[in-house]
Amino acid sequence: MKSRLILIDGMPGSGKSTIGKIIGAKLNMMNIQNRFYHELEENHPLRIYDKTFTSFTIQDEAEWFTTKVEQLFTDFVNERVGGDEVTIMESYVFQNTLGFAFNMQMDEQRILDLTKKVQLILSRLDPILIYFYQTHVEQHWKWICSVRGPEFTQDRCGLYTDNDFIEAGHFWTKNQDFIFNIVQEWEIPKLIIKNEKYNWEDYENEVNHFLEEFEEDTDIR
């Protein structure tokens, strides 16, 4: 397979983990060695463990973060370039890196500069992208919280009232709008799934069709 990196990204609760496992199973059937990294996996190669942050309006914190991100992504690629294994990576380009920087109020131009560096680093693995776009963000938060229950809704996300969900909708809409512009401009093979009706069977078919087309275009077999 030409691509050594399949990225799956989007907002929390988009269905990324489910799709990642489905892709892993498909690659197994094709006898293609692969490794799926769940975003909450222990000892994740792209997670920052050695520092917590207050705000990226603080220059020292923003600079430390961008330097660390470049280091982690470079080490990640260096360990995999030239190998046969396909990495399926959930969330760690957009949601947990660029989206996190946006939420921490990093200067937008600095985020765009970091984006270019990350994209250049990853280009050595010929990445492809599957991105879940939420058409109704507030509704999405209500849906995912109803599915995952109070431990996720209240303990992890701090959402209790209707007003909390309205604010979460506004906050994450701004995040998604910013990130989606980056997604659209990144010139790699990509599938954008507009998640409106949570029809997972249709989404799985879209992903399978995308991978099959990509196989043909890149002489994957």
Tab-separated table of C-alpha atoms in Angstrom:
chain	number	residue	atom	x	y	z
A	1	MET	CA	0.000	0.000	0.000
A	2	LYS	CA	1.438	3.372	-0.971
A	3	SER	CA	0.013	5.261	2.006
A	4	ARG	CA	1.510	4.392	5.363
A	5	LEU	CA	-0.879	6.636	7.297
A	6	ILE	CA	-4.677	6.756	7.416
A	7	LEU	CA	-5.914	9.708	9.462
A	8	ILE	CA	-9.402	9.706	10.961
A	9	ASP	CA	-10.460	12.974	12.533
A	10	GLY	CA	-13.310	15.234	13.564
A	11	MET	CA	-15.056	16.384	16.712
A	12	PRO	CA	-15.457	14.204	19.822
A	13	GLY	CA	-18.017	11.442	19.397
A	14	SER	CA	-17.966	11.480	15.599
A	15	GLY	CA	-17.529	7.732	15.185
A	16	LYS	CA	-13.793	7.830	14.564
A	17	SER	CA	-12.951	4.829	16.738
A	18	THR	CA	-15.616	2.688	15.088
A	19	ILE	CA	-14.424	3.552	11.601
A	20	GLY	CA	-10.785	3.010	12.626
A	21	LYS	CA	-11.522	-0.530	13.755
A	22	ILE	CA	-13.486	-1.221	10.566
A	23	ILE	CA	-10.561	-0.047	8.437
A	24	GLY	CA	-8.177	-2.198	10.470
A	25	ALA	CA	-10.357	-5.231	9.848
A	26	LYS	CA	-10.496	-4.449	6.116
A	27	LEU	CA	-6.706	-4.181	5.906
A	28	ASN	CA	-6.359	-7.458	7.806
A	29	MET	CA	-8.541	-9.142	5.200
A	30	MET	CA	-6.182	-7.776	2.537
A	31	ASN	CA	-3.173	-9.125	4.476
A	32	ILE	CA	-1.864	-5.594	5.006
A	33	GLN	CA	-0.081	-5.168	8.328
A	34	ASN	CA	-1.616	-2.288	10.277
A	35	ARG	CA	-1.777	-0.611	13.668
A	36	PHE	CA	-4.739	1.417	15.002
A	37	TYR	CA	-4.020	4.106	17.597
A	38	HIS	CA	-7.061	5.008	19.696
A	39	GLU	CA	-6.858	8.608	20.940
A	40	LEU	CA	-7.035	7.478	24.590
A	41	GLU	CA	-4.470	4.711	24.224
A	42	GLU	CA	-1.830	4.542	26.958
A	43	ASN	CA	1.670	5.632	25.952
A	44	HIS	CA	0.338	7.267	22.806
A	45	PRO	CA	3.294	8.363	20.613
A	46	LEU	CA	1.770	11.790	19.869
A	47	ARG	CA	0.417	12.714	23.296
A	48	ILE	CA	2.208	15.248	25.479
A	49	TYR	CA	2.719	13.744	28.931
A	50	ASP	CA	5.370	15.980	30.442
A	51	LYS	CA	3.556	19.311	30.710
A	52	THR	CA	0.148	20.831	31.372
A	53	PHE	CA	-0.913	24.170	29.917
A	54	THR	CA	-2.733	27.272	31.102
A	55	SER	CA	-3.212	29.294	27.911
A	56	PHE	CA	-1.423	29.647	24.606
A	57	THR	CA	-1.767	33.400	24.873
A	58	ILE	CA	1.318	32.903	27.064
A	59	GLN	CA	4.183	32.929	24.580
A	60	ASP	CA	6.403	30.485	26.452
A	61	GLU	CA	3.635	27.898	26.598
A	62	ALA	CA	2.751	28.329	22.916
A	63	GLU	CA	6.375	27.994	21.843
A	64	TRP	CA	6.957	24.945	24.058
A	65	PHE	CA	3.830	23.284	22.635
A	66	THR	CA	4.692	23.886	18.965
A	67	THR	CA	8.275	22.696	19.461
A	68	LYS	CA	7.087	19.553	21.253
A	69	VAL	CA	4.484	18.790	18.590
A	70	GLU	CA	7.085	19.031	15.835
A	71	GLN	CA	9.384	16.721	17.779
A	72	LEU	CA	6.689	14.116	18.460
A	73	PHE	CA	5.441	14.041	14.882
A	74	THR	CA	8.983	13.877	13.491
A	75	ASP	CA	9.916	10.974	15.772
A	76	PHE	CA	6.656	9.234	14.883
A	77	VAL	CA	7.327	9.471	11.143
A	78	ASN	CA	11.004	8.535	11.431
A	79	GLU	CA	10.057	5.306	13.194
A	80	ARG	CA	7.620	4.335	10.433
A	81	VAL	CA	8.918	5.652	7.134
A	82	GLY	CA	10.179	2.877	4.883
A	83	GLY	CA	8.245	0.185	6.765
A	84	ASP	CA	5.358	-1.956	5.587
A	85	GLU	CA	2.910	-1.286	8.416
A	86	VAL	CA	-0.033	1.057	7.815
A	87	THR	CA	-0.837	3.294	10.787
A	88	ILE	CA	-4.465	4.234	11.414
A	89	MET	CA	-4.397	7.377	13.552
A	90	GLU	CA	-7.446	8.753	15.323
A	91	SER	CA	-7.751	12.452	16.270
A	92	TYR	CA	-4.134	13.471	16.748
A	93	VAL	CA	-3.698	15.861	13.845
A	94	PHE	CA	-6.816	18.004	14.080
A	95	GLN	CA	-8.863	17.437	17.246
A	96	ASN	CA	-6.034	16.854	19.699
A	97	THR	CA	-3.333	19.082	18.212
A	98	LEU	CA	-4.569	21.913	16.005
A	99	GLY	CA	-8.042	22.003	17.542
A	100	PHE	CA	-6.542	21.946	21.022
A	101	ALA	CA	-4.267	24.874	20.111
A	102	PHE	CA	-7.314	26.802	18.853
A	103	ASN	CA	-9.245	26.096	22.060
A	104	MET	CA	-6.251	27.274	24.097
A	105	GLN	CA	-6.381	30.601	22.228
A	106	MET	CA	-3.157	30.263	20.292
A	107	ASP	CA	-2.674	32.968	17.680
A	108	GLU	CA	-4.335	31.720	14.496
A	109	GLN	CA	-1.334	32.473	12.293
A	110	ARG	CA	0.859	30.444	14.642
A	111	ILE	CA	-1.581	27.535	14.308
A	112	LEU	CA	-1.451	27.812	10.521
A	113	ASP	CA	2.352	27.837	10.638
A	114	LEU	CA	2.304	24.729	12.844
A	115	THR	CA	-0.177	23.134	10.444
A	116	LYS	CA	2.213	23.513	7.515
A	117	LYS	CA	5.050	21.984	9.515
A	118	VAL	CA	2.942	19.009	10.619
A	119	GLN	CA	1.682	18.436	7.077
A	120	LEU	CA	5.227	18.510	5.713
A	121	ILE	CA	6.412	16.045	8.359
A	122	LEU	CA	3.538	13.645	7.653
A	123	SER	CA	3.945	13.878	3.879
A	124	ARG	CA	6.723	11.264	4.060
A	125	LEU	CA	4.040	8.674	4.912
A	126	ASP	CA	1.726	9.668	2.020
A	127	PRO	CA	-1.265	10.225	4.331
A	128	ILE	CA	-4.934	10.005	3.431
A	129	LEU	CA	-7.711	11.529	5.542
A	130	ILE	CA	-11.240	10.625	6.595
A	131	TYR	CA	-12.861	13.621	8.287
A	132	PHE	CA	-16.225	13.714	10.045
A	133	TYR	CA	-17.966	17.084	9.778
A	134	GLN	CA	-20.864	17.729	12.179
A	135	THR	CA	-23.644	19.664	10.441
A	136	HIS	CA	-25.440	20.494	13.731
A	137	VAL	CA	-22.877	20.858	16.503
A	138	GLU	CA	-25.188	21.515	19.469
A	139	GLN	CA	-27.412	18.622	18.416
A	140	HIS	CA	-24.336	16.437	18.117
A	141	TRP	CA	-23.287	17.178	21.702
A	142	LYS	CA	-26.758	16.308	22.965
A	143	TRP	CA	-26.726	13.076	20.974
A	144	ILE	CA	-23.299	11.870	22.071
A	145	CYS	CA	-23.997	12.759	25.700
A	146	SER	CA	-27.272	10.842	25.610
A	147	VAL	CA	-25.398	7.811	24.279
A	148	ARG	CA	-22.427	7.952	26.660
A	149	GLY	CA	-24.335	8.917	29.786
A	150	PRO	CA	-23.682	11.195	32.781
A	151	GLU	CA	-20.091	10.068	33.355
A	152	PHE	CA	-19.185	11.538	29.965
A	153	THR	CA	-21.726	14.385	29.975
A	154	GLN	CA	-21.132	15.778	33.437
A	155	ASP	CA	-17.878	14.394	34.813
A	156	ARG	CA	-15.793	14.700	31.639
A	157	CYS	CA	-17.495	17.530	29.735
A	158	GLY	CA	-19.214	19.520	32.500
A	159	LEU	CA	-22.513	19.773	30.623
A	160	TYR	CA	-25.591	19.910	32.846
A	161	THR	CA	-28.183	22.378	31.534
A	162	ASP	CA	-29.657	23.327	28.160
A	163	ASN	CA	-27.615	26.516	28.321
A	164	ASP	CA	-24.438	24.441	28.744
A	165	PHE	CA	-25.219	22.624	25.509
A	166	ILE	CA	-25.937	25.900	23.699
A	167	GLU	CA	-22.558	27.272	24.809
A	168	ALA	CA	-20.821	24.034	23.836
A	169	GLY	CA	-22.480	24.287	20.434
A	170	HIS	CA	-21.168	27.819	19.875
A	171	PHE	CA	-17.690	26.962	21.169
A	172	TRP	CA	-17.223	23.836	19.059
A	173	THR	CA	-18.792	25.397	15.960
A	174	LYS	CA	-16.020	28.016	15.980
A	175	ASN	CA	-13.441	25.263	16.454
A	176	GLN	CA	-14.842	23.147	13.636
A	177	ASP	CA	-15.147	26.097	11.235
A	178	PHE	CA	-11.473	26.954	11.738
A	179	ILE	CA	-10.257	23.365	11.442
A	180	PHE	CA	-12.462	22.547	8.459
A	181	ASN	CA	-10.845	25.312	6.412
A	182	ILE	CA	-7.490	23.632	7.046
A	183	VAL	CA	-8.911	20.235	6.108
A	184	GLN	CA	-10.244	21.542	2.805
A	185	GLU	CA	-6.942	23.174	1.861
A	186	TRP	CA	-4.741	20.160	2.628
A	187	GLU	CA	-3.962	18.622	-0.758
A	188	ILE	CA	-4.067	14.934	0.091
A	189	PRO	CA	-6.662	12.255	-0.767
A	190	LYS	CA	-9.550	12.862	1.614
A	191	LEU	CA	-13.103	11.799	2.349
A	192	ILE	CA	-15.331	14.292	4.148
A	193	ILE	CA	-18.379	12.717	5.768
A	194	LYS	CA	-21.104	15.166	6.754
A	195	ASN	CA	-22.534	13.518	9.832
A	196	GLU	CA	-26.143	14.608	10.048
A	197	LYS	CA	-28.298	11.504	10.461
A	198	TYR	CA	-25.812	9.160	12.192
A	199	ASN	CA	-26.346	6.567	9.501
A	200	TRP	CA	-23.275	4.469	10.241
A	201	GLU	CA	-24.031	1.853	7.593
A	202	ASP	CA	-23.950	4.525	4.877
A	203	TYR	CA	-20.781	6.049	6.338
A	204	GLU	CA	-19.068	2.661	6.384
A	205	ASN	CA	-19.997	2.177	2.736
A	206	GLU	CA	-18.567	5.618	1.900
A	207	VAL	CA	-15.312	4.740	3.641
A	208	ASN	CA	-15.059	1.384	1.872
A	209	HIS	CA	-15.711	3.028	-1.489
A	210	PHE	CA	-13.100	5.704	-0.768
A	211	LEU	CA	-10.480	3.108	0.137
A	212	GLU	CA	-11.316	0.998	-2.915
A	213	GLU	CA	-10.943	4.024	-5.206
A	214	PHE	CA	-7.683	4.923	-3.497
A	215	GLU	CA	-6.434	1.356	-3.969
A	216	GLU	CA	-7.112	1.575	-7.691
A	217	ASP	CA	-5.592	5.045	-8.109
A	218	THR	CA	-2.380	4.140	-6.277
A	219	ASP	CA	-2.018	0.516	-7.433
A	220	ILE	CA	-2.437	-0.597	-3.827
A	221	ARG	CA	-2.678	-4.315	-4.466
